[in-house]
PDB file of C-alpha atoms in Angstrom:
ATOM      1  CA  MET A   1     -58.579 -47.875 105.961  1.00  0.00           C
ATOM      2  CA  PHE A   2     -56.501 -46.718 102.997  1.00  0.00           C
ATOM      3  CA  PHE A   3     -54.010 -48.576 100.900  1.00  0.00           C
ATOM      4  CA  GLU A   4     -52.334 -47.114  97.874  1.00  0.00           C
ATOM      5  CA  GLY A   5     -52.894 -49.803  95.170  1.00  0.00           C
ATOM      6  CA  SER A   6     -51.211 -47.892  92.392  1.00  0.00           C
ATOM      7  CA  GLU A   7     -48.202 -49.847  91.334  1.00  0.00           C
ATOM      8  CA  LYS A   8     -44.560 -49.285  90.135  1.00  0.00           C
ATOM      9  CA  LYS A   9     -43.554 -51.599  87.458  1.00  0.00           C
ATOM     10  CA  ALA A  10     -40.033 -52.623  86.111  1.00  0.00           C
ATOM     11  CA  GLU A  11     -38.813 -55.063  83.457  1.00  0.00           C
ATOM     12  CA  VAL A  12     -35.152 -56.070  82.966  1.00  0.00           C
ATOM     13  CA  VAL A  13     -34.022 -58.034  80.000  1.00  0.00           C
ATOM     14  CA  ILE A  14     -30.647 -59.980  80.078  1.00  0.00           C
ATOM     15  CA  ASN A  15     -28.590 -61.874  77.569  1.00  0.00           C
ATOM     16  CA  LYS A  16     -29.815 -65.332  77.770  1.00  0.00           C
ATOM     17  CA  ASN A  17     -26.589 -66.764  76.126  1.00  0.00           C
ATOM     18  CA  SER A  18     -24.705 -65.790  79.267  1.00  0.00           C
ATOM     19  CA  PHE A  19     -27.057 -67.298  81.905  1.00  0.00           C
ATOM     20  CA  SER A  20     -30.648 -68.075  82.722  1.00  0.00           C
ATOM     21  CA  LEU A  21     -32.785 -65.917  85.254  1.00  0.00           C
ATOM     22  CA  LEU A  22     -34.997 -68.800  85.592  1.00  0.00           C
ATOM     23  CA  ASN A  23     -32.576 -71.582  86.190  1.00  0.00           C
ATOM     24  CA  ASP A  24     -29.230 -70.176  87.116  1.00  0.00           C
ATOM     25  CA  ILE A  25     -30.395 -67.552  89.919  1.00  0.00           C
ATOM     26  CA  SER A  26     -31.422 -68.862  93.263  1.00  0.00           C
ATOM     27  CA  ASP A  27     -34.751 -67.919  95.025  1.00  0.00           C
ATOM     28  CA  ASP A  28     -32.615 -66.351  97.799  1.00  0.00           C
ATOM     29  CA  PHE A  29     -31.525 -63.754  95.425  1.00  0.00           C
ATOM     30  CA  TRP A  30     -34.992 -63.001  94.391  1.00  0.00           C
ATOM     31  CA  HIS A  31     -36.024 -62.863  98.047  1.00  0.00           C
ATOM     32  CA  GLN A  32     -33.326 -60.333  98.796  1.00  0.00           C
ATOM     33  CA  LEU A  33     -34.181 -58.276  95.681  1.00  0.00           C
ATOM     34  CA  VAL A  34     -37.877 -58.004  96.769  1.00  0.00           C
ATOM     35  CA  ALA A  35     -36.753 -57.223 100.267  1.00  0.00           C
ATOM     36  CA  CYS A  36     -34.801 -54.158  98.941  1.00  0.00           C
ATOM     37  CA  CYS A  37     -38.089 -52.368  98.199  1.00  0.00           C
ATOM     38  CA  ASN A  38     -39.530 -53.309 101.580  1.00  0.00           C
ATOM     39  CA  ALA A  39     -41.646 -56.214 100.167  1.00  0.00           C
ATOM     40  CA  LYS A  40     -41.433 -60.004 100.861  1.00  0.00           C
ATOM     41  CA  VAL A  41     -42.353 -63.108  99.041  1.00  0.00           C
ATOM     42  CA  LEU A  42     -45.558 -64.946 100.159  1.00  0.00           C
ATOM     43  CA  SER A  43     -45.718 -68.001  97.680  1.00  0.00           C
ATOM     44  CA  SER A  44     -44.702 -69.188  94.333  1.00  0.00           C
ATOM     45  CA  ILE A  45     -45.456 -71.208  91.247  1.00  0.00           C
ATOM     46  CA  LYS A  46     -43.440 -72.401  88.357  1.00  0.00           C
ATOM     47  CA  ASN A  47     -43.436 -74.214  85.078  1.00  0.00           C
ATOM     48  CA  GLU A  48     -40.745 -74.906  82.401  1.00  0.00           C
ATOM     49  CA  ASN A  49     -40.808 -71.318  81.162  1.00  0.00           C
ATOM     50  CA  CYS A  50     -41.837 -69.049  84.060  1.00  0.00           C
ATOM     51  CA  LYS A  51     -41.815 -68.626  87.718  1.00  0.00           C
ATOM     52  CA  ALA A  52     -44.308 -66.305  89.466  1.00  0.00           C
ATOM     53  CA  PHE A  53     -43.987 -64.799  93.095  1.00  0.00           C
ATOM     54  CA  ILE A  54     -46.946 -63.398  94.797  1.00  0.00           C
ATOM     55  CA  LEU A  55     -45.507 -60.522  96.928  1.00  0.00           C
ATOM     56  CA  SER A  56     -46.819 -58.767 100.019  1.00  0.00           C
ATOM     57  CA  GLU A  57     -47.151 -55.937  97.648  1.00  0.00           C
ATOM     58  CA  SER A  58     -48.044 -57.372  94.096  1.00  0.00           C
ATOM     59  CA  SER A  59     -45.962 -59.726  91.997  1.00  0.00           C
ATOM     60  CA  LEU A  60     -42.776 -60.887  90.391  1.00  0.00           C
ATOM     61  CA  PHE A  61     -42.574 -62.852  87.280  1.00  0.00           C
ATOM     62  CA  ILE A  62     -39.227 -64.509  85.986  1.00  0.00           C
ATOM     63  CA  TRP A  63     -38.480 -65.921  82.576  1.00  0.00           C
ATOM     64  CA  GLU A  64     -35.106 -67.141  80.953  1.00  0.00           C
ATOM     65  CA  ASP A  65     -34.160 -63.804  79.602  1.00  0.00           C
ATOM     66  CA  ARG A  66     -36.088 -61.169  81.769  1.00  0.00           C
ATOM     67  CA  PHE A  67     -38.071 -60.383  84.768  1.00  0.00           C
ATOM     68  CA  LEU A  68     -41.104 -58.308  85.495  1.00  0.00           C
ATOM     69  CA  ILE A  69     -41.910 -56.879  88.926  1.00  0.00           C
ATOM     70  CA  LEU A  70     -44.869 -54.842  90.256  1.00  0.00           C
ATOM     71  CA  THR A  71     -45.060 -53.337  93.674  1.00  0.00           C
ATOM     72  CA  CYS A  72     -47.833 -51.039  95.256  1.00  0.00           C
ATOM     73  CA  GLY A  73     -48.060 -49.352  98.630  1.00  0.00           C
ATOM     74  CA  ILE A  74     -45.189 -47.073  99.565  1.00  0.00           C
ATOM     75  CA  THR A  75     -42.644 -49.683  98.295  1.00  0.00           C
ATOM     76  CA  GLN A  76     -39.611 -48.142  96.556  1.00  0.00           C
ATOM     77  CA  LEU A  77     -39.191 -50.433  93.578  1.00  0.00           C
ATOM     78  CA  VAL A  78     -36.313 -48.585  92.222  1.00  0.00           C
ATOM     79  CA  TYR A  79     -34.010 -50.062  94.978  1.00  0.00           C
ATOM     80  CA  SER A  80     -34.879 -53.574  93.781  1.00  0.00           C
ATOM     81  CA  ILE A  81     -33.714 -52.596  90.192  1.00  0.00           C
ATOM     82  CA  GLU A  82     -30.608 -51.101  91.660  1.00  0.00           C
ATOM     83  CA  TYR A  83     -29.838 -54.256  93.614  1.00  0.00           C
ATOM     84  CA  PHE A  84     -30.052 -56.408  90.402  1.00  0.00           C
ATOM     85  CA  ILE A  85     -27.879 -53.961  88.366  1.00  0.00           C
ATOM     86  CA  LYS A  86     -25.310 -53.963  91.127  1.00  0.00           C
ATOM     87  CA  HIS A  87     -25.240 -57.856  91.306  1.00  0.00           C
ATOM     88  CA  ILE A  88     -25.217 -58.597  87.591  1.00  0.00           C
ATOM     89  CA  ASN A  89     -22.409 -57.928  84.933  1.00  0.00           C
ATOM     90  CA  ALA A  90     -23.423 -54.748  83.110  1.00  0.00           C
ATOM     91  CA  LYS A  91     -22.683 -56.294  79.798  1.00  0.00           C
ATOM     92  CA  ASP A  92     -25.329 -59.020  80.400  1.00  0.00           C
ATOM     93  CA  ILE A  93     -28.203 -56.435  81.050  1.00  0.00           C
ATOM     94  CA  LEU A  94     -29.688 -55.778  77.739  1.00  0.00           C
ATOM     95  CA  HIS A  95     -32.542 -53.388  78.672  1.00  0.00           C
ATOM     96  CA  VAL A  96     -34.264 -51.786  81.670  1.00  0.00           C
ATOM     97  CA  THR A  97     -37.682 -50.129  81.681  1.00  0.00           C
ATOM     98  CA  TYR A  98     -39.368 -48.561  84.499  1.00  0.00           C
ATOM     99  CA  GLN A  99     -42.996 -47.360  84.776  1.00  0.00           C
ATOM    100  CA  ARG A 100     -45.066 -45.575  87.401  1.00  0.00           C
ATOM    101  CA  LYS A 101     -48.589 -44.315  87.470  1.00  0.00           C
ATOM    102  CA  ASN A 102     -50.473 -41.517  89.249  1.00  0.00           C
ATOM    103  CA  GLU A 103     -51.288 -42.349  92.803  1.00  0.00           C
ATOM    104  CA  TYR A 104     -54.034 -41.516  95.148  1.00  0.00           C
ATOM    105  CA  TYR A 105     -51.838 -39.908  97.621  1.00  0.00           C
ATOM    106  CA  SER A 106     -48.616 -39.260  95.905  1.00  0.00           C
ATOM    107  CA  ASN A 107     -47.551 -37.026  98.954  1.00  0.00           C
ATOM    108  CA  ALA A 108     -47.355 -40.237 100.979  1.00  0.00           C
ATOM    109  CA  GLN A 109     -44.872 -41.815  98.784  1.00  0.00           C
ATOM    110  CA  LEU A 110     -41.214 -42.076  99.883  1.00  0.00           C
ATOM    111  CA  SER A 111     -40.244 -41.062  96.311  1.00  0.00           C
ATOM    112  CA  SER A 112     -41.489 -39.539  93.161  1.00  0.00           C
ATOM    113  CA  PHE A 113     -40.890 -40.809  89.501  1.00  0.00           C
ATOM    114  CA  SER A 114     -38.303 -38.083  89.157  1.00  0.00           C
ATOM    115  CA  ASP A 115     -36.513 -39.178  92.199  1.00  0.00           C
ATOM    116  CA  ASP A 116     -36.592 -42.878  90.944  1.00  0.00           C
ATOM    117  CA  ILE A 117     -35.261 -42.073  87.405  1.00  0.00           C
ATOM    118  CA  GLU A 118     -32.560 -39.904  88.887  1.00  0.00           C
ATOM    119  CA  LEU A 119     -31.214 -42.988  90.664  1.00  0.00           C
ATOM    120  CA  LEU A 120     -31.707 -45.302  87.656  1.00  0.00           C
ATOM    121  CA  SER A 121     -29.863 -42.735  85.546  1.00  0.00           C
ATOM    122  CA  LYS A 122     -26.597 -43.344  87.642  1.00  0.00           C
ATOM    123  CA  TYR A 123     -26.519 -46.726  86.058  1.00  0.00           C
ATOM    124  CA  VAL A 124     -28.281 -46.639  82.735  1.00  0.00           C
ATOM    125  CA  LYS A 125     -28.746 -43.763  80.198  1.00  0.00           C
ATOM    126  CA  GLY A 126     -32.428 -43.404  79.477  1.00  0.00           C
ATOM    127  CA  LYS A 127     -35.513 -41.448  78.213  1.00  0.00           C
ATOM    128  CA  ALA A 128     -38.752 -40.758  79.995  1.00  0.00           C
ATOM    129  CA  TYR A 129     -42.237 -39.979  78.833  1.00  0.00           C
ATOM    130  CA  ARG A 130     -45.647 -39.147  80.456  1.00  0.00           C
ATOM    131  CA  PHE A 131     -48.644 -40.803  78.936  1.00  0.00           C
ATOM    132  CA  GLY A 132     -51.994 -39.086  79.814  1.00  0.00           C
ATOM    133  CA  GLU A 133     -52.720 -35.676  81.191  1.00  0.00           C
ATOM    134  CA  MET A 134     -51.028 -34.333  84.462  1.00  0.00           C
ATOM    135  CA  TYR A 135     -54.323 -33.500  85.981  1.00  0.00           C
ATOM    136  CA  SER A 136     -55.813 -36.816  85.193  1.00  0.00           C
ATOM    137  CA  HIS A 137     -54.862 -40.373  85.031  1.00  0.00           C
ATOM    138  CA  HIS A 138     -51.433 -40.820  83.555  1.00  0.00           C
ATOM    139  CA  ASN A 139     -48.433 -43.190  83.444  1.00  0.00           C
ATOM    140  CA  TYR A 140     -44.750 -42.399  83.315  1.00  0.00           C
ATOM    141  CA  VAL A 141     -42.431 -44.613  81.286  1.00  0.00           C
ATOM    142  CA  PHE A 142     -38.643 -44.712  81.633  1.00  0.00           C
ATOM    143  CA  HIS A 143     -36.594 -46.883  79.056  1.00  0.00           C
ATOM    144  CA  GLN A 144     -32.928 -47.440  78.752  1.00  0.00           C
ATOM    145  CA  ASP A 145     -31.566 -45.621  75.657  1.00  0.00           C
ATOM    146  CA  ASN A 146     -29.355 -48.279  73.896  1.00  0.00           C
ATOM    147  CA  GLN A 147     -29.475 -50.370  70.705  1.00  0.00           C
ATOM    148  CA  TYR A 148     -32.000 -52.778  72.128  1.00  0.00           C
ATOM    149  CA  GLN A 149     -35.200 -53.221  70.174  1.00  0.00           C
ATOM    150  CA  VAL A 150     -38.298 -54.762  71.883  1.00  0.00           C
ATOM    151  CA  PRO A 151     -39.276 -57.970  69.808  1.00  0.00           C
ATOM    152  CA  PRO A 152     -42.474 -57.513  67.782  1.00  0.00           C
ATOM    153  CA  ASP A 153     -44.101 -60.362  69.487  1.00  0.00           C
ATOM    154  CA  ASP A 154     -43.449 -59.010  73.016  1.00  0.00           C
ATOM    155  CA  ILE A 155     -47.120 -57.794  73.560  1.00  0.00           C
ATOM    156  CA  SER A 156     -48.627 -56.912  76.746  1.00  0.00           C
ATOM    157  CA  TYR A 157     -51.555 -55.110  78.413  1.00  0.00           C
ATOM    158  CA  GLU A 158     -52.697 -53.363  81.538  1.00  0.00           C
ATOM    159  CA  LEU A 159     -56.241 -52.732  82.678  1.00  0.00           C
ATOM    160  CA  LEU A 160     -56.456 -50.488  85.744  1.00  0.00           C
ATOM    161  CA  ALA A 161     -59.942 -49.913  87.209  1.00  0.00           C
ATOM    162  CA  TYR A 162     -60.862 -47.152  89.675  1.00  0.00           C
ATOM    163  CA  GLN A 163     -63.845 -46.656  92.020  1.00  0.00           C
ATOM    164  CA  ILE A 164     -65.305 -50.270  91.306  1.00  0.00           C
ATOM    165  CA  GLY A 165     -69.107 -50.592  91.653  1.00  0.00           C
ATOM    166  CA  GLU A 166     -70.641 -50.774  95.056  1.00  0.00           C
ATOM    167  CA  SER A 167     -71.787 -54.438  94.710  1.00  0.00           C
ATOM    168  CA  ALA A 168     -68.203 -55.447  93.725  1.00  0.00           C
ATOM    169  CA  SER A 169     -66.786 -53.291  96.539  1.00  0.00           C
ATOM    170  CA  LYS A 170     -69.194 -54.771  99.070  1.00  0.00           C
ATOM    171  CA  PHE A 171     -68.573 -58.407  98.079  1.00  0.00           C
ATOM    172  CA  LEU A 172     -64.752 -57.956  98.088  1.00  0.00           C
ATOM    173  CA  THR A 173     -64.698 -56.555 101.609  1.00  0.00           C
ATOM    174  CA  ASN A 174     -66.807 -59.286 103.074  1.00  0.00           C
ATOM    175  CA  LYS A 175     -65.206 -60.689 106.224  1.00  0.00           C
ATOM    176  CA  GLY A 176     -64.075 -64.210 105.697  1.00  0.00           C
ATOM    177  CA  LEU A 177     -63.786 -64.139 102.147  1.00  0.00           C
ATOM    178  CA  THR A 178     -61.764 -66.964 100.618  1.00  0.00           C
ATOM    179  CA  ALA A 179     -59.520 -67.180  97.569  1.00  0.00           C
ATOM    180  CA  SER A 180     -62.020 -69.561  95.858  1.00  0.00           C
ATOM    181  CA  ASP A 181     -64.796 -67.027  96.488  1.00  0.00           C
ATOM    182  CA  VAL A 182     -62.827 -64.347  94.644  1.00  0.00           C
ATOM    183  CA  ARG A 183     -61.996 -66.682  91.805  1.00  0.00           C
ATOM    184  CA  ALA A 184     -65.444 -67.390  91.263  1.00  0.00           C
ATOM    185  CA  PHE A 185     -66.607 -63.814  91.550  1.00  0.00           C
ATOM    186  CA  PHE A 186     -63.935 -62.915  88.818  1.00  0.00           C
ATOM    187  CA  CYS A 187     -64.752 -65.868  86.618  1.00  0.00           C
ATOM    188  CA  VAL A 188     -61.223 -66.900  86.731  1.00  0.00           C
ATOM    189  CA  ASP A 189     -61.914 -70.477  85.271  1.00  0.00           C
ATOM    190  CA  GLU A 190     -63.533 -68.807  82.285  1.00  0.00           C
ATOM    191  CA  LEU A 191     -60.958 -66.182  81.814  1.00  0.00           C
ATOM    192  CA  LEU A 192     -57.916 -68.360  82.338  1.00  0.00           C
ATOM    193  CA  PRO A 193     -58.618 -72.006  81.299  1.00  0.00           C
ATOM    194  CA  ASP A 194     -55.595 -74.211  81.627  1.00  0.00           C
ATOM    195  CA  PHE A 195     -53.569 -71.632  83.531  1.00  0.00           C
ATOM    196  CA  GLN A 196     -51.679 -72.682  86.803  1.00  0.00           C
ATOM    197  CA  LEU A 197     -53.080 -70.324  89.512  1.00  0.00           C
ATOM    198  CA  ASP A 198     -51.725 -68.965  92.800  1.00  0.00           C
ATOM    199  CA  ASP A 199     -53.628 -66.372  94.947  1.00  0.00           C
ATOM    200  CA  PHE A 200     -53.701 -64.808  98.297  1.00  0.00           C
ATOM    201  CA  VAL A 201     -56.441 -62.978 100.297  1.00  0.00           C
ATOM    202  CA  PHE A 202     -55.112 -60.261 102.536  1.00  0.00           C
ATOM    203  CA  ASP A 203     -56.328 -59.167 105.901  1.00  0.00           C
ATOM    204  CA  PRO A 204     -58.435 -57.159 106.408  1.00  0.00           C
ATOM    205  CA  TYR A 205     -58.928 -56.601 102.602  1.00  0.00           C
ATOM    206  CA  GLY A 206     -57.354 -57.176  99.376  1.00  0.00           C
ATOM    207  CA  TYR A 207     -56.443 -59.965  96.818  1.00  0.00           C
ATOM    208  CA  SER A 208     -53.672 -60.922  94.542  1.00  0.00           C
ATOM    209  CA  LEU A 209     -53.547 -63.628  91.826  1.00  0.00           C
ATOM    210  CA  ASN A 210     -50.848 -64.940  89.586  1.00  0.00           C
ATOM    211  CA  ALA A 211     -51.376 -67.074  86.708  1.00  0.00           C
ATOM    212  CA  ILE A 212     -49.028 -68.790  84.250  1.00  0.00           C
ATOM    213  CA  SER A 213     -49.499 -70.901  81.142  1.00  0.00           C
ATOM    214  CA  ASP A 214     -46.231 -71.714  79.157  1.00  0.00           C
ATOM    215  CA  LYS A 215     -44.743 -68.183  78.696  1.00  0.00           C
ATOM    216  CA  ASP A 216     -48.066 -66.412  79.282  1.00  0.00           C
ATOM    217  CA  TYR A 217     -48.848 -64.630  82.490  1.00  0.00           C
ATOM    218  CA  PHE A 218     -52.004 -62.802  84.215  1.00  0.00           C
ATOM    219  CA  THR A 219     -51.909 -61.007  87.506  1.00  0.00           C
ATOM    220  CA  ILE A 220     -54.730 -59.463  89.359  1.00  0.00           C
ATOM    221  CA  HIS A 221     -54.260 -57.076  92.324  1.00  0.00           C
ATOM    222  CA  ILE A 222     -57.335 -55.849  94.148  1.00  0.00           C
ATOM    223  CA  THR A 223     -57.621 -52.853  96.603  1.00  0.00           C
ATOM    224  CA  PRO A 224     -61.456 -52.883  97.191  1.00  0.00           C
ATOM    225  CA  GLN A 225     -62.002 -50.127  99.846  1.00  0.00           C
ATOM    226  CA  THR A 226     -65.020 -48.195  98.954  1.00  0.00           C
ATOM    227  CA  ASP A 227     -63.341 -44.643  99.110  1.00  0.00           C
ATOM    228  CA  SER A 228     -60.036 -45.702  97.237  1.00  0.00           C
ATOM    229  CA  SER A 229     -60.996 -49.000  95.510  1.00  0.00           C
ATOM    230  CA  TYR A 230     -58.394 -49.919  92.661  1.00  0.00           C
ATOM    231  CA  VAL A 231     -57.936 -53.189  90.512  1.00  0.00           C
ATOM    232  CA  SER A 232     -54.944 -53.699  88.380  1.00  0.00           C
ATOM    233  CA  ILE A 233     -54.551 -56.465  85.816  1.00  0.00           C
ATOM    234  CA  GLU A 234     -51.419 -57.078  83.859  1.00  0.00           C
ATOM    235  CA  SER A 235     -51.033 -59.749  81.293  1.00  0.00           C
ATOM    236  CA  SER A 236     -49.638 -61.071  78.090  1.00  0.00           C
ATOM    237  CA  LEU A 237     -53.345 -61.989  77.146  1.00  0.00           C
ATOM    238  CA  ASP A 238     -55.403 -59.504  75.128  1.00  0.00           C
ATOM    239  CA  LEU A 239     -56.968 -57.392  77.859  1.00  0.00           C
ATOM    240  CA  VAL A 240     -58.757 -55.326  75.326  1.00  0.00           C
ATOM    241  CA  SER A 241     -60.630 -58.222  74.180  1.00  0.00           C
ATOM    242  CA  LEU A 242     -61.259 -59.482  77.751  1.00  0.00           C
ATOM    243  CA  ALA A 243     -62.251 -55.789  78.916  1.00  0.00           C
ATOM    244  CA  PRO A 244     -66.035 -56.352  78.460  1.00  0.00           C
ATOM    245  CA  LYS A 245     -66.158 -59.248  80.798  1.00  0.00           C
ATOM    246  CA  ILE A 246     -63.871 -57.415  83.301  1.00  0.00           C
ATOM    247  CA  ILE A 247     -65.789 -54.220  83.141  1.00  0.00           C
ATOM    248  CA  GLU A 248     -69.025 -56.042  83.607  1.00  0.00           C
ATOM    249  CA  ILE A 249     -67.771 -57.712  86.829  1.00  0.00           C
ATOM    250  CA  LEU A 250     -66.196 -54.465  88.223  1.00  0.00           C
ATOM    251  CA  SER A 251     -68.576 -51.663  86.957  1.00  0.00           C
ATOM    252  CA  PRO A 252     -65.685 -49.075  87.615  1.00  0.00           C
ATOM    253  CA  ALA A 253     -66.256 -45.308  87.432  1.00  0.00           C
ATOM    254  CA  SER A 254     -63.139 -45.165  85.170  1.00  0.00           C
ATOM    255  CA  PHE A 255     -60.593 -47.344  83.885  1.00  0.00           C
ATOM    256  CA  ASP A 256     -57.270 -46.980  82.044  1.00  0.00           C
ATOM    257  CA  LEU A 257     -56.103 -49.374  79.161  1.00  0.00           C
ATOM    258  CA  LEU A 258     -52.525 -49.732  78.026  1.00  0.00           C
ATOM    259  CA  GLY A 259     -51.137 -51.657  75.237  1.00  0.00           C
ATOM    260  CA  PHE A 260     -47.571 -52.566  74.478  1.00  0.00           C
ATOM    261  CA  ASN A 261     -46.887 -53.650  70.943  1.00  0.00           C
ATOM    262  CA  ASP A 262     -50.323 -54.338  69.816  1.00  0.00           C
ATOM    263  CA  HIS A 263     -50.700 -52.249  66.659  1.00  0.00           C
ATOM    264  CA  HIS A 264     -54.421 -53.028  66.455  1.00  0.00           C
ATOM    265  CA  PHE A 265     -55.078 -51.458  69.908  1.00  0.00           C
ATOM    266  CA  VAL A 266     -57.150 -48.472  68.520  1.00  0.00           C
ATOM    267  CA  GLU A 267     -59.351 -50.741  66.403  1.00  0.00           C
ATOM    268  CA  LYS A 268     -59.917 -53.161  69.490  1.00  0.00           C
ATOM    269  CA  ILE A 269     -60.853 -50.378  71.538  1.00  0.00           C
ATOM    270  CA  ALA A 270     -63.603 -49.269  69.214  1.00  0.00           C
ATOM    271  CA  GLU A 271     -64.938 -52.929  69.014  1.00  0.00           C
ATOM    272  CA  ASN A 272     -64.781 -53.785  72.732  1.00  0.00           C
ATOM    273  CA  ILE A 273     -65.483 -50.756  74.923  1.00  0.00           C
ATOM    274  CA  SER A 274     -69.056 -50.163  75.835  1.00  0.00           C
ATOM    275  CA  GLU A 275     -70.752 -46.973  74.799  1.00  0.00           C
ATOM    276  CA  ASN A 276     -71.562 -46.392  78.580  1.00  0.00           C
ATOM    277  CA  TYR A 277     -67.902 -45.208  78.970  1.00  0.00           C
ATOM    278  CA  VAL A 278     -66.529 -42.040  77.280  1.00  0.00           C
ATOM    279  CA  SER A 279     -62.878 -41.825  76.062  1.00  0.00           C
ATOM    280  CA  ASN A 280     -61.164 -39.165  78.128  1.00  0.00           C
ATOM    281  CA  SER A 281     -57.668 -39.585  76.296  1.00  0.00           C
ATOM    282  CA  LEU A 282     -55.645 -41.684  73.859  1.00  0.00           C
ATOM    283  CA  VAL A 283     -51.931 -41.351  73.535  1.00  0.00           C
ATOM    284  CA  SER A 284     -49.615 -43.443  71.584  1.00  0.00           C
ATOM    285  CA  LYS A 285     -45.954 -43.392  70.667  1.00  0.00           C
ATOM    286  CA  ILE A 286     -43.348 -45.743  69.353  1.00  0.00           C
ATOM    287  CA  LEU A 287     -40.460 -45.437  71.662  1.00  0.00           C
ATOM    288  CA  ASP A 288     -36.738 -45.608  70.441  1.00  0.00           C
ATOM    289  CA  ASN A 289     -36.571 -49.195  71.844  1.00  0.00           C
ATOM    290  CA  GLY A 290     -39.292 -50.131  69.205  1.00  0.00           C
ATOM    291  CA  ASN A 291     -41.969 -50.527  71.769  1.00  0.00           C
ATOM    292  CA  HIS A 292     -45.405 -49.035  70.621  1.00  0.00           C
ATOM    293  CA  VAL A 293     -47.224 -47.759  73.691  1.00  0.00           C
ATOM    294  CA  PHE A 294     -50.873 -46.984  73.737  1.00  0.00           C
ATOM    295  CA  PHE A 295     -52.566 -45.319  76.830  1.00  0.00           C
ATOM    296  CA  THR A 296     -56.277 -44.708  77.044  1.00  0.00           C
ATOM    297  CA  ASN A 297     -58.574 -43.705  79.887  1.00  0.00           C
ATOM    298  CA  PHE A 298     -62.295 -44.213  79.980  1.00  0.00           C
ATOM    299  CA  ILE A 299     -64.878 -42.483  82.379  1.00  0.00           C
ATOM    300  CA  THR A 300     -68.680 -42.680  83.048  1.00  0.00           C
ATOM    301  CA  PRO A 301     -70.383 -39.406  82.583  1.00  0.00           C
ATOM    302  CA  LYS A 302     -71.630 -38.114  85.790  1.00  0.00           C
ATOM    303  CA  THR A 303     -75.467 -37.785  86.301  1.00  0.00           C
ATOM    304  CA  GLN A 304     -75.349 -37.391  90.173  1.00  0.00           C
ATOM    305  CA  TYR A 305     -72.743 -35.321  92.103  1.00  0.00           C
ATOM    306  CA  THR A 306     -71.404 -35.917  95.558  1.00  0.00           C
ATOM    307  CA  SER A 307     -71.359 -33.632  98.602  1.00  0.00           C
ATOM    308  CA  PRO A 308     -67.951 -32.191  99.932  1.00  0.00           C
ATOM    309  CA  ILE A 309     -66.186 -34.493 102.116  1.00  0.00           C
ATOM    310  CA  ARG A 310     -64.881 -33.115 105.612  1.00  0.00           C
ATOM    311  CA  LEU A 311     -61.194 -33.730 106.152  1.00  0.00           C
ATOM    312  CA  ASP A 312     -59.476 -34.897 109.352  1.00  0.00           C
ATOM    313  CA  ILE A 313     -56.657 -32.299 109.471  1.00  0.00           C
ATOM    314  CA  ASN A 314     -54.964 -34.608 112.085  1.00  0.00           C
ATOM    315  CA  GLY A 315     -55.235 -37.837 110.057  1.00  0.00           C
ATOM    316  CA  LYS A 316     -52.276 -39.277 108.350  1.00  0.00           C
ATOM    317  CA  ASN A 317     -54.202 -39.360 104.965  1.00  0.00           C
ATOM    318  CA  GLN A 318     -56.327 -36.304 105.900  1.00  0.00           C
ATOM    319  CA  VAL A 319     -59.617 -38.266 105.082  1.00  0.00           C
ATOM    320  CA  ILE A 320     -62.481 -39.352 106.906  1.00  0.00           C
TER     321      ILE A 320
END
């Protein structure tokens, strides 16, 4: 069974002097926004500074002045952003960013990154970049081209793990797996002390977790199937410093690390990433909006090689 775990991601910043996304917008609005990309809300948690929704495909986080949404599968996240833009006064939208990474089966997606930014460009003028090599792991980033500058303390990270180890994949595809089982496996209490948690185990496989504490957030999304396993982690916490523990748990064949506005990212990489992994790329750029973006990909050197895989030419995904 194949599922496209690779996510699209968007963040929209508004003028909080006009209204509050957290307090002045109803949940019905967010449910409709999520429905626009063919996903739905499964559950939510809230504190004074943040609300987090677990979605049927990933997560939505809302603060007073911004929201962050990630969706996977074949969702078309760009339609949710279009919905927001159409329903909010343009002068109150300060900045839009949109991100999309390489997929396992890009041909099965309902749109490409180019299609998505063509639609967004009808509403906001912007610039787009590719971080990473076309033939390997890469991330596309689009940002609105205006006077907005990302605050220096707006720091976040992504850790994207591919082809997790056999023991991790086997455990995470156990029948009858519970949310507490996955939390224990991931050492969530150790990684996230004092965080409010919300999680969901999907049938037959898959797991999502949202965690919030004050304005900080942490989210995990797991697609554990052996042939296409993928784990994404997004957080305002320093995932480079947490990477050794996460990599120990997952033992992935490769992983990407992205940093946004952490100017010490390169030094932290050198301090925290095991020599068992080899750097395959390192790209950085300060965007016009002031956001300093870092992208790096690590791989494990191959000592054993696989045999060819026979394809099912009649199958939807053409894989046995």
